[in-house]
PDB file of C-alpha atoms in Angstrom:
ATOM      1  CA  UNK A   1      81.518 -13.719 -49.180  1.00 49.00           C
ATOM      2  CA  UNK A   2      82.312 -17.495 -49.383  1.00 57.00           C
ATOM      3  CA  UNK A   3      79.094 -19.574 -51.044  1.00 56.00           C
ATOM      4  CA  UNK A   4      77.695 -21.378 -48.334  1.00 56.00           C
ATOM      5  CA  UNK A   5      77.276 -17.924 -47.053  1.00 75.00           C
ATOM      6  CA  UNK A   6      75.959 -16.526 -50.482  1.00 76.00           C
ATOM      7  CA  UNK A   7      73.030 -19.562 -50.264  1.00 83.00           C
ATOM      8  CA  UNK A   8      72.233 -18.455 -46.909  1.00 86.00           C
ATOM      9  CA  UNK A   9      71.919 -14.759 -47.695  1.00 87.00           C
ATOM     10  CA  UNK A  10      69.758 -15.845 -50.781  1.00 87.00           C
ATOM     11  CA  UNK A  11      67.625 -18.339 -48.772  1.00 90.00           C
ATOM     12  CA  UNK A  12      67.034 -15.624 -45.737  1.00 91.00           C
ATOM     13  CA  UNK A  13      66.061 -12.749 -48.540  1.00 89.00           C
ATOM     14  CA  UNK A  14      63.499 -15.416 -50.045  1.00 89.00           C
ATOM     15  CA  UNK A  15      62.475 -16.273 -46.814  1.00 90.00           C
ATOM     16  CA  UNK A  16      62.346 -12.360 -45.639  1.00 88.00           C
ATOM     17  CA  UNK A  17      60.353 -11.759 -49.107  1.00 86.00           C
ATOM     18  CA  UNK A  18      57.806 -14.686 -47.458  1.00 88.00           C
ATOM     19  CA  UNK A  19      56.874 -12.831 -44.117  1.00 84.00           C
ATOM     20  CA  UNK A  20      59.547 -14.686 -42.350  1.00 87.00           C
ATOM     21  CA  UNK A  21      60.755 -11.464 -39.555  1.00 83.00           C
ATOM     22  CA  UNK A  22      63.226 -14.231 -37.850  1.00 89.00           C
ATOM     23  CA  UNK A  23      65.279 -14.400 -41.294  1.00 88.00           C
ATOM     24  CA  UNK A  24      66.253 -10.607 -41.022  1.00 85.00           C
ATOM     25  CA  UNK A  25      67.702 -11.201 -37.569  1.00 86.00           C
ATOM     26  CA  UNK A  26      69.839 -14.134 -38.767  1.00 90.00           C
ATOM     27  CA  UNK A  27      70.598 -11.800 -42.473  1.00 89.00           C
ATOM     28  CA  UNK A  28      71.537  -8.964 -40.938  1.00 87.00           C
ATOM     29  CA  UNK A  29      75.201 -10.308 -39.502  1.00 86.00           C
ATOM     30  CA  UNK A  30      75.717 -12.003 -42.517  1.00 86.00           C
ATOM     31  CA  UNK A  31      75.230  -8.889 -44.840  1.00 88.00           C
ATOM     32  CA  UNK A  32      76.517  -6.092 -42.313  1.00 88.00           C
ATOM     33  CA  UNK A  33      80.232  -5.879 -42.873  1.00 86.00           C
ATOM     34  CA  UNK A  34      79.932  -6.206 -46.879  1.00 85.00           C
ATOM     35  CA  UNK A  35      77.110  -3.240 -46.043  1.00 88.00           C
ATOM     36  CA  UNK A  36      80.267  -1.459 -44.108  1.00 88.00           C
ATOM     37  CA  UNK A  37      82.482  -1.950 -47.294  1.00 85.00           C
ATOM     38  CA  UNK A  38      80.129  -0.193 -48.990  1.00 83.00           C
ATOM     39  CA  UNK A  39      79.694   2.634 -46.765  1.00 83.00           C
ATOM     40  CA  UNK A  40      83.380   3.203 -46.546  1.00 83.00           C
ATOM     41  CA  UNK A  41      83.557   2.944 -50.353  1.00 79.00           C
ATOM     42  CA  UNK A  42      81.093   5.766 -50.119  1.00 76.00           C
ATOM     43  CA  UNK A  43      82.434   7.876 -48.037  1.00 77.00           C
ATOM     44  CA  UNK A  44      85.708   7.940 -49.265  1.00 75.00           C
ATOM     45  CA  UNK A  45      84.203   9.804 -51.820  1.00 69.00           C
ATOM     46  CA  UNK A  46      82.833  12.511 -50.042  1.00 70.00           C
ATOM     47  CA  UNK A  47      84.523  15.758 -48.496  1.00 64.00           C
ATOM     48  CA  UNK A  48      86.889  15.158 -45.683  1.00 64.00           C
ATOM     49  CA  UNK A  49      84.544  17.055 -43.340  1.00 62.00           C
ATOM     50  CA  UNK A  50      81.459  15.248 -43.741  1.00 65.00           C
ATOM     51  CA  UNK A  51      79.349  14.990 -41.214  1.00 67.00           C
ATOM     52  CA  UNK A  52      77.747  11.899 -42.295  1.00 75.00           C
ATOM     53  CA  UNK A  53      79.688   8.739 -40.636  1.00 79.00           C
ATOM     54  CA  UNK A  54      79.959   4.923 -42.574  1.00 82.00           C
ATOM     55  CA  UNK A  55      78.463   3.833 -39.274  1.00 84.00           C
ATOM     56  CA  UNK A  56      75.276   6.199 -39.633  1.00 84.00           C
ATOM     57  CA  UNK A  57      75.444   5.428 -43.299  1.00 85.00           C
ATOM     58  CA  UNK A  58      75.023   1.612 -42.928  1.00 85.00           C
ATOM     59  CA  UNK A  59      72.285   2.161 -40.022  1.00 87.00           C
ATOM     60  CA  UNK A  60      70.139   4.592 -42.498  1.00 88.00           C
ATOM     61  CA  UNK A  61      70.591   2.329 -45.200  1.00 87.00           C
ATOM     62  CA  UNK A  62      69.333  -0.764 -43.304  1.00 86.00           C
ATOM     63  CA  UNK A  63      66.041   0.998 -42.038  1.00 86.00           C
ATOM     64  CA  UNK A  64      65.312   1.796 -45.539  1.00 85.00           C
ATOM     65  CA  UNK A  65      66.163  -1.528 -46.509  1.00 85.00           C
ATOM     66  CA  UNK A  66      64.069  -2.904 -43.698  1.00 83.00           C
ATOM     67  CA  UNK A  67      60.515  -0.389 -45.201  1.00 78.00           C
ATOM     68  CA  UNK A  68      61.010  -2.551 -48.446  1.00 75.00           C
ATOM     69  CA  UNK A  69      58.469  -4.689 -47.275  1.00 68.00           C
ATOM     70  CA  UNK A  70      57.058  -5.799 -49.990  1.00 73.00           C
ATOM     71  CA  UNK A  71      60.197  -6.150 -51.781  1.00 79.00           C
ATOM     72  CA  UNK A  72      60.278 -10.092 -53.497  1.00 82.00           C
ATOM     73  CA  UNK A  73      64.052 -10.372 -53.007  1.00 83.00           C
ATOM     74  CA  UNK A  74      65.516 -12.530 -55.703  1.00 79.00           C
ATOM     75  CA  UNK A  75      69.054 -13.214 -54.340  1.00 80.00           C
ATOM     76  CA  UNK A  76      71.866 -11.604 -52.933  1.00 81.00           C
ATOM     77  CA  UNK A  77      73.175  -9.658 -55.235  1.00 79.00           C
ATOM     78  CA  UNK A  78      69.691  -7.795 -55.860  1.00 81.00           C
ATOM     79  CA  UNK A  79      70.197  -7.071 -52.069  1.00 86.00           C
ATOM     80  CA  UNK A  80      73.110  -5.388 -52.361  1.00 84.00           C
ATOM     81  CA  UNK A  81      72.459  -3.174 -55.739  1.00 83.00           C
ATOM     82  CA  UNK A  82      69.314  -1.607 -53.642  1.00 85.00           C
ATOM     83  CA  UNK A  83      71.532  -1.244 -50.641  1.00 87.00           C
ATOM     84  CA  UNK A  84      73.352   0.292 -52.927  1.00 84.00           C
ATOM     85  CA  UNK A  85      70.720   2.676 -54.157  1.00 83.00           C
ATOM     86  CA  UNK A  86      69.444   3.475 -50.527  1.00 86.00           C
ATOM     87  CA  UNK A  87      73.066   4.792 -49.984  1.00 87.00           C
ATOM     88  CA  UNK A  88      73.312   6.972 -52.647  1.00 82.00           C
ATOM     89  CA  UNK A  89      69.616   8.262 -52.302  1.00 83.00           C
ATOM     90  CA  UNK A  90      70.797   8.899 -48.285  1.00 86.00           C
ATOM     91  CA  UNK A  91      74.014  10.725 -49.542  1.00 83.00           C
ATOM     92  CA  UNK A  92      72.048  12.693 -52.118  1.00 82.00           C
ATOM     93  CA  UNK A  93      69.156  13.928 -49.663  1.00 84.00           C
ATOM     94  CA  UNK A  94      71.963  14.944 -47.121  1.00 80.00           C
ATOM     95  CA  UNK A  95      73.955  16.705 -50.083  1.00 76.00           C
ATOM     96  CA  UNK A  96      70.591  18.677 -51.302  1.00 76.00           C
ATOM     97  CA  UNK A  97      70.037  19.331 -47.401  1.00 73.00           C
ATOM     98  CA  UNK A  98      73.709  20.829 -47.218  1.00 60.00           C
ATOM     99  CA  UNK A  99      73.168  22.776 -50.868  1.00 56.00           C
ATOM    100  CA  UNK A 100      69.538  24.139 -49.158  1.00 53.00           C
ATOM    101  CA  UNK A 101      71.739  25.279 -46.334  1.00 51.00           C
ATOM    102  CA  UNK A 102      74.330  26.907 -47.963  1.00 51.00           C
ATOM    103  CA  UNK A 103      72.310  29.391 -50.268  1.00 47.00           C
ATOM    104  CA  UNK A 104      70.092  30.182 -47.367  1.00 48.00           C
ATOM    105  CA  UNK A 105      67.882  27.863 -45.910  1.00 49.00           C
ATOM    106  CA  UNK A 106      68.329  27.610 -42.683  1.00 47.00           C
ATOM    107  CA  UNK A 107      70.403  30.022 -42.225  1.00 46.00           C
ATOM    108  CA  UNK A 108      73.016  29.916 -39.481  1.00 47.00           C
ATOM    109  CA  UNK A 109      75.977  31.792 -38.586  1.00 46.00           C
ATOM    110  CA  UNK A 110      79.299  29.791 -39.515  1.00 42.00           C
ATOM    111  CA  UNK A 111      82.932  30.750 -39.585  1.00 41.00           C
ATOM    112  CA  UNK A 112      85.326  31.686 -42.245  1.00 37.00           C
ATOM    113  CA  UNK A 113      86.986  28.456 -42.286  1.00 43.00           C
ATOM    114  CA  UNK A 114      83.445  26.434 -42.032  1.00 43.00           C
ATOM    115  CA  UNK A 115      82.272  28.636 -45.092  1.00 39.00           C
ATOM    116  CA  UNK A 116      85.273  27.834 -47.195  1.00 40.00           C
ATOM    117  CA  UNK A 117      84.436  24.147 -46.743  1.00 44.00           C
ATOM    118  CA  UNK A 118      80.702  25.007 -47.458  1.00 42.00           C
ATOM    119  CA  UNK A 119      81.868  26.644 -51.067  1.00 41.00           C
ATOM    120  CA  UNK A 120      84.189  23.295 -52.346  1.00 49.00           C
ATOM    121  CA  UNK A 121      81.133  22.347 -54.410  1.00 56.00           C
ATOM    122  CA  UNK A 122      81.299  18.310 -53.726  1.00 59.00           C
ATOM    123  CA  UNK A 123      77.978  18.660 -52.456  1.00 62.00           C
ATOM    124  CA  UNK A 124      76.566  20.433 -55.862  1.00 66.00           C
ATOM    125  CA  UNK A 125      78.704  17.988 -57.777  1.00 72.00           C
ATOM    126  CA  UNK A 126      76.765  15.385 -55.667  1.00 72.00           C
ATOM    127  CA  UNK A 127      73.355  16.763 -56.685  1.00 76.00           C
ATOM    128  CA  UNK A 128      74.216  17.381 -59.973  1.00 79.00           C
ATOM    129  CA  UNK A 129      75.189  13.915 -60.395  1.00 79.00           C
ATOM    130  CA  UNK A 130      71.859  12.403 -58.918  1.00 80.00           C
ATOM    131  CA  UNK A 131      69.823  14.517 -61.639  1.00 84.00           C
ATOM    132  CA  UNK A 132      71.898  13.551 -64.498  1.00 86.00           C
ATOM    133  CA  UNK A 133      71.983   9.746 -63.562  1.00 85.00           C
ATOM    134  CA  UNK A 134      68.023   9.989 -62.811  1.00 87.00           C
ATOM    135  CA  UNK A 135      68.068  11.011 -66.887  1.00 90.00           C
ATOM    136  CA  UNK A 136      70.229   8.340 -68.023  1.00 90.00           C
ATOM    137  CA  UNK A 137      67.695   6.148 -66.372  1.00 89.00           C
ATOM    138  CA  UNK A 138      64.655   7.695 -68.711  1.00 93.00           C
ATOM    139  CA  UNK A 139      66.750   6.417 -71.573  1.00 90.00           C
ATOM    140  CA  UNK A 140      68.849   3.573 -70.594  1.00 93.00           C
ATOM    141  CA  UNK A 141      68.143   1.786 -67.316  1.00 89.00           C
ATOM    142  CA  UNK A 142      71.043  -0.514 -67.859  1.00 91.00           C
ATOM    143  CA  UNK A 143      73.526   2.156 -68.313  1.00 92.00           C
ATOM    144  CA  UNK A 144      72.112   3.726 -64.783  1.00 88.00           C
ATOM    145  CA  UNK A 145      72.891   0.879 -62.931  1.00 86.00           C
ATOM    146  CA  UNK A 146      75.631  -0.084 -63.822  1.00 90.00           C
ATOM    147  CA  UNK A 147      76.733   3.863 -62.494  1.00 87.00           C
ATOM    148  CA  UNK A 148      74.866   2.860 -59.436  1.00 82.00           C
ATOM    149  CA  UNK A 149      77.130  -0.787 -58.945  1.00 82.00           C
ATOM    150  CA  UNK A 150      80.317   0.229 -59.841  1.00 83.00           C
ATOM    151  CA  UNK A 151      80.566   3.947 -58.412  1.00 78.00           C
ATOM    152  CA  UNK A 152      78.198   3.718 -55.535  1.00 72.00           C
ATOM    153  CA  UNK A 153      77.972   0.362 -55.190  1.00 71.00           C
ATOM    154  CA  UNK A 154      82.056  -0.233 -55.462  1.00 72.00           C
ATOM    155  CA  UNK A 155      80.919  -3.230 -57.565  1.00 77.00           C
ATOM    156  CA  UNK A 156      83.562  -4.361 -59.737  1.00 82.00           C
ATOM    157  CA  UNK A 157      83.215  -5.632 -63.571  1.00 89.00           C
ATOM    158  CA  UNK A 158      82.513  -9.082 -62.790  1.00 86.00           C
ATOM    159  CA  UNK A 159      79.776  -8.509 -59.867  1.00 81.00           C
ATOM    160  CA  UNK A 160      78.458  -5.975 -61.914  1.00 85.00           C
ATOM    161  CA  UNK A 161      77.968  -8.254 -64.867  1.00 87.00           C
ATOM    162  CA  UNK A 162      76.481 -11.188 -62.480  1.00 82.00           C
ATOM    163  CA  UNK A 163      74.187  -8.672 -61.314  1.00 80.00           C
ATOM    164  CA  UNK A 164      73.295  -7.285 -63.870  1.00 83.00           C
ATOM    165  CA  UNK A 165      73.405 -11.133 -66.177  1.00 85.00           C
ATOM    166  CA  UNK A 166      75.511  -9.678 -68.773  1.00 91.00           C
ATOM    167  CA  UNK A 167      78.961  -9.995 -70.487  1.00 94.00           C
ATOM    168  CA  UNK A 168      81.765  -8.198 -68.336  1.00 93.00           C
ATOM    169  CA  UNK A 169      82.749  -6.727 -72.207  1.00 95.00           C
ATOM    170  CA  UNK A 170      79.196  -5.724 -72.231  1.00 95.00           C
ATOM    171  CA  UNK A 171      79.709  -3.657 -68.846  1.00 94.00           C
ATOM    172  CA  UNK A 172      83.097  -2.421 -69.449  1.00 94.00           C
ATOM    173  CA  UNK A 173      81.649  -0.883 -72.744  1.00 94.00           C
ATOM    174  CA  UNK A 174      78.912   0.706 -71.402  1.00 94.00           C
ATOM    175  CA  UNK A 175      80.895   1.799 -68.437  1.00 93.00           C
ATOM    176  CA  UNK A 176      82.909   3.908 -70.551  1.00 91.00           C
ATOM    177  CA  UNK A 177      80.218   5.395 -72.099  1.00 92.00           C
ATOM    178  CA  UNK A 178      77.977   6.047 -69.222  1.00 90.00           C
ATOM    179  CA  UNK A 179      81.168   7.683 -67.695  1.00 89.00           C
ATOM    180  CA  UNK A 180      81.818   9.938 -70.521  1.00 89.00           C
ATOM    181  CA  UNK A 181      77.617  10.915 -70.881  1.00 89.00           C
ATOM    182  CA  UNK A 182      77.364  11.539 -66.984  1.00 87.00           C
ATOM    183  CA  UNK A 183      80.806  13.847 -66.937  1.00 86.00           C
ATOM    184  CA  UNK A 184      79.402  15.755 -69.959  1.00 87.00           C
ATOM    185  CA  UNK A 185      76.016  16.313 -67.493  1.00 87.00           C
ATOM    186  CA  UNK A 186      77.774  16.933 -64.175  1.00 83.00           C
ATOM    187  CA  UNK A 187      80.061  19.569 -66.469  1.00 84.00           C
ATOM    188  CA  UNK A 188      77.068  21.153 -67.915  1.00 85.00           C
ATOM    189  CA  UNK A 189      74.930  21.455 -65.239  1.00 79.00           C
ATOM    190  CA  UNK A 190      77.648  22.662 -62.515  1.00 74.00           C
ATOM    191  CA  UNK A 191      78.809  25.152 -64.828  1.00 76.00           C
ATOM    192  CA  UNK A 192      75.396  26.400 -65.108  1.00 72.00           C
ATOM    193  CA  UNK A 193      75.361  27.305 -61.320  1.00 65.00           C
TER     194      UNK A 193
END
């Protein structure tokens, strides 16, 4: 996003933030396709078959974004790290919906092929992963979003350090280790299943 855009974005958030409903019209094409990037980024992570599409994704996303009401936007790139968190709550809720479904819940007859897909597990993985980053946030916020930027968010160091106001040495580091905590988790708790 070239600056002149990046003031505008910033200027229409604070002027959202200030009751201003005319500044989300005029935001919303300026933000939309870095809100597509994301999406895509997203969804390139999920199983083949998902039923979710970026398009949907991006359209969930933005109602949620557009309930944060009383949200005091500070700039852009606080904009995009909660788009970024709307994304992966969406993805999570549809993953627990598919999880519910598969052990039971509404039950519905599905064919061999469809059941096969049903068992690959990305949607456990998925779940798993939302609990374990939900308790590296009760012990180190930071950590947990930086997981949220760079692997939802497809932030990379840099952003994630201007985001965040840190040292990209300070992100890589605790990149690493965040990875290595959250695969120990995942590991655990999928194994438990």
């Amino acid at each position: 996003m070239e600056a002149l855009s990046q003031r505008q974005v910033t200027q229409l958030l604070l002027d959202w933030s200030d009751g201003d409903n005319e500044a989300l019209n005029r935001l919303m094409p300026l933000v939309y396709q870095e809100l597509k990037r994301m999406a895509r980024y997203y969804m390139r992570r999920e199983r083949a078959d998902h039923t979710l599409q970026t398009s949907a994704l991006v359209n969930e996303a933005y109602i949620r974004l557009v309930d944060y009401k009383k949200m005091r936007w500070q700039d852009r790139a606080h904009f995009f790290a909660v788009a970024a968190q709307a994304m992966r709550r969406i993805l999570v809720e549809h993953a627990r919906g598919h999880t519910r479904a598969k052990r039971g819940g509404d039950a519905r007859k599905v064919s061999l092929d469809e059941a096969a897909t049903l068992a690959d597990g990305k949607a456990a993985n998925m779940v798993a992963l939302d609990d374990a980053l939900k308790s590296l946030a009760e012990f180190d916020p930071r950590k947990s979003q930086i997981v949220e930027l760079r692997y939802f968010g497809g932030l990379n160091i840099e952003e994630t350090a201007e985001v965040i106001g840190v040292s990209p040495a300070t992100i890589k580091r605790e990149w690493t280790t965040a990875k290595i905590w959250l695969h120990r988790e995942v590991t655990n708790a999928t194994a438990a299943q």
